[in-house]
């Protein structure tokens, strides 16, 4: 079965069970200060898992573009990826464990026709925070999974979320399929690598507080996630995801380019294919970013640089030809029928890759020479030297670590970080930490700043010009950041006028009202949407005052503008050609 057929069967199955199909949210989350990328299908749905009603009801399903870097060191094996697609279905306070498990079992055995004697599951063993999950085990027994094929495991294995320090989470039950041609053993041993994890049903029924307490949620939810790449491979009889059509044409292109064979160069070719696909989807996202030294842009830069280094390992000397853009063309060709935005943004994607590649090629050669010199001096690369490679030659830390590992030497990572801070590159460190962090749900501060963003958006139209459009937004508990189309620097006077307009609206004590409506009606009513965003058929619209600002948005927002305090712009700068960026805060 092809991956596209698997996707379709998944969505059709859950549609027939009353789920609304929603589009994939962008890879780059908008108003979540705690993570850089969408890491799971549940991620864009957090407000709804916490109780906000979803315009399309209580049962949802989708195929979400996801990106995680926790597994980056694992990339190079058969099954780990940075970028991947997650099939998911959700119950927002509707069905719970029994029905979720029934549906999962039916899909696996009736639609995918996997043989029940090849299945096994794990359930949560229970601890001081939550009881043993007998309810799930009972539901599996009822489906015919024998006792010997149900393993109870602790929190480290059978608990999902919150992705950060606080937020929605709960026990999960994971499904495994016996991936070997040998007959499956009677008793399930989760440590046996032939059991391939294929699906995860999470029962989101707790809210972990920042103090580490697990409070029961009013609304009990189901959040499931199935990795498209892994299940496609399984259905096609491969134990290597890169052999499926999701990667294989790209691998062949790499083989052509290098004159080497996949079987002899597994690790490098897998890293190139994985990172290349990730880079194309980051650049080609609705909220696509360009390589830079901070945030998502820095992750993208690291991917591209790693690809180029790996190409060099494979002996390609490209001269002036851009290897990444050749591979990107292939990737766009493979994915654009399902992700047409990639085609629309093709020239942007190719140009940005080429620019970054040329930049890095200039320093790579010299950097490698410098590395060899440093490496010849001892068994450990000091923090200072790793930082020199980073700052002068653009070597991301993990590239230095990778090069060092090849020579059997270590890198002083702690020393590198110290050096980093010493050079006051705090913003980048912040971004790295943010990436490791997670979703904490909306705080009172981010909620206020979110409403302030809506008012600012409208104030810009009133003060500057009518056709201002939002081109990006990012909110942390401390400040808002807002990008919009405008050709030149704002004057002091304009900045003063914008602040005054926002503060006038705040003082007017306007109500903020949420309504649900079909997406066409929302646009007809004059609601603003985000440039290039894909919306589901029903959306929520937030209106400030009678008609001051109207935006399609997931929320959450304050009830009345008076809650916001005093609005102050702290920075105005260029963000890209024709795009300005404002940073602003709220003072008490
Ligand atoms: N959120 C869960 C996961 O990522 C299920 O989708 O595995």
JSON list of C-alpha atoms in Angstrom, two decimals, residues 205-296:
[
{"chain": "A", "resi": 205, "resn": "UNK", "atom": "CA", "xyz": [-7.00, 13.32, 31.30]},
{"chain": "A", "resi": 206, "resn": "UNK", "atom": "CA", "xyz": [-4.48, 15.26, 33.42]},
{"chain": "A", "resi": 207, "resn": "UNK", "atom": "CA", "xyz": [-3.00, 18.71, 33.47]},
{"chain": "A", "resi": 208, "resn": "UNK", "atom": "CA", "xyz": [0.54, 18.80, 34.79]},
{"chain": "A", "resi": 209, "resn": "UNK", "atom": "CA", "xyz": [1.12, 22.04, 36.66]},
{"chain": "A", "resi": 210, "resn": "UNK", "atom": "CA", "xyz": [4.43, 23.91, 36.70]},
{"chain": "A", "resi": 211, "resn": "UNK", "atom": "CA", "xyz": [4.85, 22.60, 40.29]},
{"chain": "A", "resi": 212, "resn": "UNK", "atom": "CA", "xyz": [4.70, 19.05, 38.95]},
{"chain": "A", "resi": 213, "resn": "UNK", "atom": "CA", "xyz": [1.20, 18.16, 40.18]},
{"chain": "A", "resi": 214, "resn": "UNK", "atom": "CA", "xyz": [-1.12, 16.08, 38.00]},
{"chain": "A", "resi": 215, "resn": "UNK", "atom": "CA", "xyz": [-4.61, 17.55, 38.22]},
{"chain": "A", "resi": 216, "resn": "UNK", "atom": "CA", "xyz": [-7.53, 15.73, 36.59]},
{"chain": "A", "resi": 217, "resn": "UNK", "atom": "CA", "xyz": [-8.87, 17.58, 33.54]},
{"chain": "A", "resi": 218, "resn": "UNK", "atom": "CA", "xyz": [-12.57, 18.35, 33.39]},
{"chain": "A", "resi": 219, "resn": "UNK", "atom": "CA", "xyz": [-12.62, 17.10, 29.84]},
{"chain": "A", "resi": 220, "resn": "UNK", "atom": "CA", "xyz": [-11.24, 13.62, 29.14]},
{"chain": "A", "resi": 221, "resn": "UNK", "atom": "CA", "xyz": [-9.67, 13.43, 25.69]},
{"chain": "A", "resi": 222, "resn": "UNK", "atom": "CA", "xyz": [-8.17, 10.94, 23.30]},
{"chain": "A", "resi": 223, "resn": "UNK", "atom": "CA", "xyz": [-5.10, 11.87, 21.24]},
{"chain": "A", "resi": 224, "resn": "UNK", "atom": "CA", "xyz": [-3.64, 9.29, 18.91]},
{"chain": "A", "resi": 225, "resn": "UNK", "atom": "CA", "xyz": [-0.60, 9.35, 16.68]},
{"chain": "A", "resi": 226, "resn": "UNK", "atom": "CA", "xyz": [0.61, 6.96, 14.00]},
{"chain": "A", "resi": 227, "resn": "UNK", "atom": "CA", "xyz": [3.88, 7.59, 12.17]},
{"chain": "A", "resi": 228, "resn": "UNK", "atom": "CA", "xyz": [3.17, 7.49, 8.45]},
{"chain": "A", "resi": 229, "resn": "UNK", "atom": "CA", "xyz": [6.72, 6.54, 7.42]},
{"chain": "A", "resi": 230, "resn": "UNK", "atom": "CA", "xyz": [7.01, 3.55, 9.72]},
{"chain": "A", "resi": 231, "resn": "UNK", "atom": "CA", "xyz": [3.58, 2.08, 8.99]},
{"chain": "A", "resi": 232, "resn": "UNK", "atom": "CA", "xyz": [4.03, 2.58, 5.24]},
{"chain": "A", "resi": 233, "resn": "UNK", "atom": "CA", "xyz": [7.30, 0.62, 5.45]},
{"chain": "A", "resi": 234, "resn": "UNK", "atom": "CA", "xyz": [5.66, -2.12, 7.47]},
{"chain": "A", "resi": 235, "resn": "UNK", "atom": "CA", "xyz": [2.77, -2.47, 4.99]},
{"chain": "A", "resi": 236, "resn": "UNK", "atom": "CA", "xyz": [5.24, -2.67, 2.10]},
{"chain": "A", "resi": 237, "resn": "UNK", "atom": "CA", "xyz": [7.30, -5.35, 3.86]},
{"chain": "A", "resi": 238, "resn": "UNK", "atom": "CA", "xyz": [10.34, -3.12, 4.46]},
{"chain": "A", "resi": 239, "resn": "UNK", "atom": "CA", "xyz": [12.12, -2.73, 7.76]},
{"chain": "A", "resi": 240, "resn": "UNK", "atom": "CA", "xyz": [13.73, 0.48, 6.47]},
{"chain": "A", "resi": 241, "resn": "UNK", "atom": "CA", "xyz": [11.55, 3.58, 6.00]},
{"chain": "A", "resi": 242, "resn": "UNK", "atom": "CA", "xyz": [13.93, 4.98, 3.36]},
{"chain": "A", "resi": 243, "resn": "UNK", "atom": "CA", "xyz": [13.02, 2.17, 0.97]},
{"chain": "A", "resi": 244, "resn": "UNK", "atom": "CA", "xyz": [9.43, 3.41, 0.66]},
{"chain": "A", "resi": 245, "resn": "UNK", "atom": "CA", "xyz": [8.33, 5.94, -1.95]},
{"chain": "A", "resi": 246, "resn": "UNK", "atom": "CA", "xyz": [8.46, 8.62, 0.77]},
{"chain": "A", "resi": 247, "resn": "UNK", "atom": "CA", "xyz": [12.26, 8.63, 0.38]},
{"chain": "A", "resi": 248, "resn": "UNK", "atom": "CA", "xyz": [13.41, 6.20, -2.30]},
{"chain": "A", "resi": 249, "resn": "UNK", "atom": "CA", "xyz": [13.42, 8.55, -5.35]},
{"chain": "A", "resi": 250, "resn": "UNK", "atom": "CA", "xyz": [15.49, 10.97, -3.27]},
{"chain": "A", "resi": 251, "resn": "UNK", "atom": "CA", "xyz": [17.92, 8.23, -2.25]},
{"chain": "A", "resi": 252, "resn": "UNK", "atom": "CA", "xyz": [18.27, 7.29, -5.94]},
{"chain": "A", "resi": 253, "resn": "UNK", "atom": "CA", "xyz": [19.04, 10.90, -6.78]},
{"chain": "A", "resi": 254, "resn": "UNK", "atom": "CA", "xyz": [21.74, 10.90, -4.09]},
{"chain": "A", "resi": 255, "resn": "UNK", "atom": "CA", "xyz": [23.12, 7.65, -5.52]},
{"chain": "A", "resi": 256, "resn": "UNK", "atom": "CA", "xyz": [23.27, 9.25, -9.00]},
{"chain": "A", "resi": 257, "resn": "UNK", "atom": "CA", "xyz": [24.89, 12.36, -7.69]},
{"chain": "A", "resi": 258, "resn": "UNK", "atom": "CA", "xyz": [27.55, 10.57, -5.67]},
{"chain": "A", "resi": 259, "resn": "UNK", "atom": "CA", "xyz": [28.02, 7.48, -7.81]},
{"chain": "A", "resi": 260, "resn": "UNK", "atom": "CA", "xyz": [27.76, 5.49, -4.59]},
{"chain": "A", "resi": 261, "resn": "UNK", "atom": "CA", "xyz": [25.37, 2.80, -3.56]},
{"chain": "A", "resi": 262, "resn": "UNK", "atom": "CA", "xyz": [22.80, 3.17, -0.75]},
{"chain": "A", "resi": 263, "resn": "UNK", "atom": "CA", "xyz": [23.70, -0.20, 0.76]},
{"chain": "A", "resi": 264, "resn": "UNK", "atom": "CA", "xyz": [27.29, 0.91, 1.26]},
{"chain": "A", "resi": 265, "resn": "UNK", "atom": "CA", "xyz": [26.49, 4.42, 2.54]},
{"chain": "A", "resi": 266, "resn": "UNK", "atom": "CA", "xyz": [23.39, 3.93, 4.61]},
{"chain": "A", "resi": 267, "resn": "UNK", "atom": "CA", "xyz": [24.03, 6.46, 7.35]},
{"chain": "A", "resi": 268, "resn": "UNK", "atom": "CA", "xyz": [25.14, 9.42, 5.23]},
{"chain": "A", "resi": 269, "resn": "UNK", "atom": "CA", "xyz": [22.43, 8.92, 2.62]},
{"chain": "A", "resi": 270, "resn": "UNK", "atom": "CA", "xyz": [19.72, 8.62, 5.26]},
{"chain": "A", "resi": 271, "resn": "UNK", "atom": "CA", "xyz": [20.89, 11.79, 7.02]},
{"chain": "A", "resi": 272, "resn": "UNK", "atom": "CA", "xyz": [20.97, 13.68, 3.73]},
{"chain": "A", "resi": 273, "resn": "UNK", "atom": "CA", "xyz": [17.50, 12.48, 2.71]},
{"chain": "A", "resi": 274, "resn": "UNK", "atom": "CA", "xyz": [15.96, 13.13, 6.12]},
{"chain": "A", "resi": 275, "resn": "UNK", "atom": "CA", "xyz": [17.44, 16.61, 6.58]},
{"chain": "A", "resi": 276, "resn": "UNK", "atom": "CA", "xyz": [16.77, 17.62, 3.00]},
{"chain": "A", "resi": 277, "resn": "UNK", "atom": "CA", "xyz": [13.09, 16.74, 3.26]},
{"chain": "A", "resi": 278, "resn": "UNK", "atom": "CA", "xyz": [12.92, 18.62, 6.59]},
{"chain": "A", "resi": 279, "resn": "UNK", "atom": "CA", "xyz": [14.60, 21.70, 5.06]},
{"chain": "A", "resi": 280, "resn": "UNK", "atom": "CA", "xyz": [12.21, 21.72, 2.10]},
{"chain": "A", "resi": 281, "resn": "UNK", "atom": "CA", "xyz": [9.17, 21.51, 4.37]},
{"chain": "A", "resi": 282, "resn": "UNK", "atom": "CA", "xyz": [10.48, 24.23, 6.72]},
{"chain": "A", "resi": 283, "resn": "UNK", "atom": "CA", "xyz": [11.21, 26.61, 3.83]},
{"chain": "A", "resi": 284, "resn": "UNK", "atom": "CA", "xyz": [7.98, 25.63, 2.09]},
{"chain": "A", "resi": 285, "resn": "UNK", "atom": "CA", "xyz": [5.78, 25.94, 5.18]},
{"chain": "A", "resi": 286, "resn": "UNK", "atom": "CA", "xyz": [2.86, 28.38, 5.35]},
{"chain": "A", "resi": 287, "resn": "UNK", "atom": "CA", "xyz": [5.05, 30.21, 7.84]},
{"chain": "A", "resi": 288, "resn": "UNK", "atom": "CA", "xyz": [8.32, 29.31, 6.15]},
{"chain": "A", "resi": 289, "resn": "UNK", "atom": "CA", "xyz": [11.52, 30.81, 7.57]},
{"chain": "A", "resi": 290, "resn": "UNK", "atom": "CA", "xyz": [14.99, 31.28, 6.08]},
{"chain": "A", "resi": 291, "resn": "UNK", "atom": "CA", "xyz": [18.31, 30.04, 7.51]},
{"chain": "A", "resi": 292, "resn": "UNK", "atom": "CA", "xyz": [19.53, 32.27, 10.32]},
{"chain": "A", "resi": 293, "resn": "UNK", "atom": "CA", "xyz": [21.30, 32.16, 13.65]},
{"chain": "A", "resi": 294, "resn": "UNK", "atom": "CA", "xyz": [18.21, 32.04, 15.83]},
{"chain": "A", "resi": 295, "resn": "UNK", "atom": "CA", "xyz": [15.14, 29.94, 16.45]},
{"chain": "A", "resi": 296, "resn": "UNK", "atom": "CA", "xyz": [13.71, 27.86, 13.61]}
]
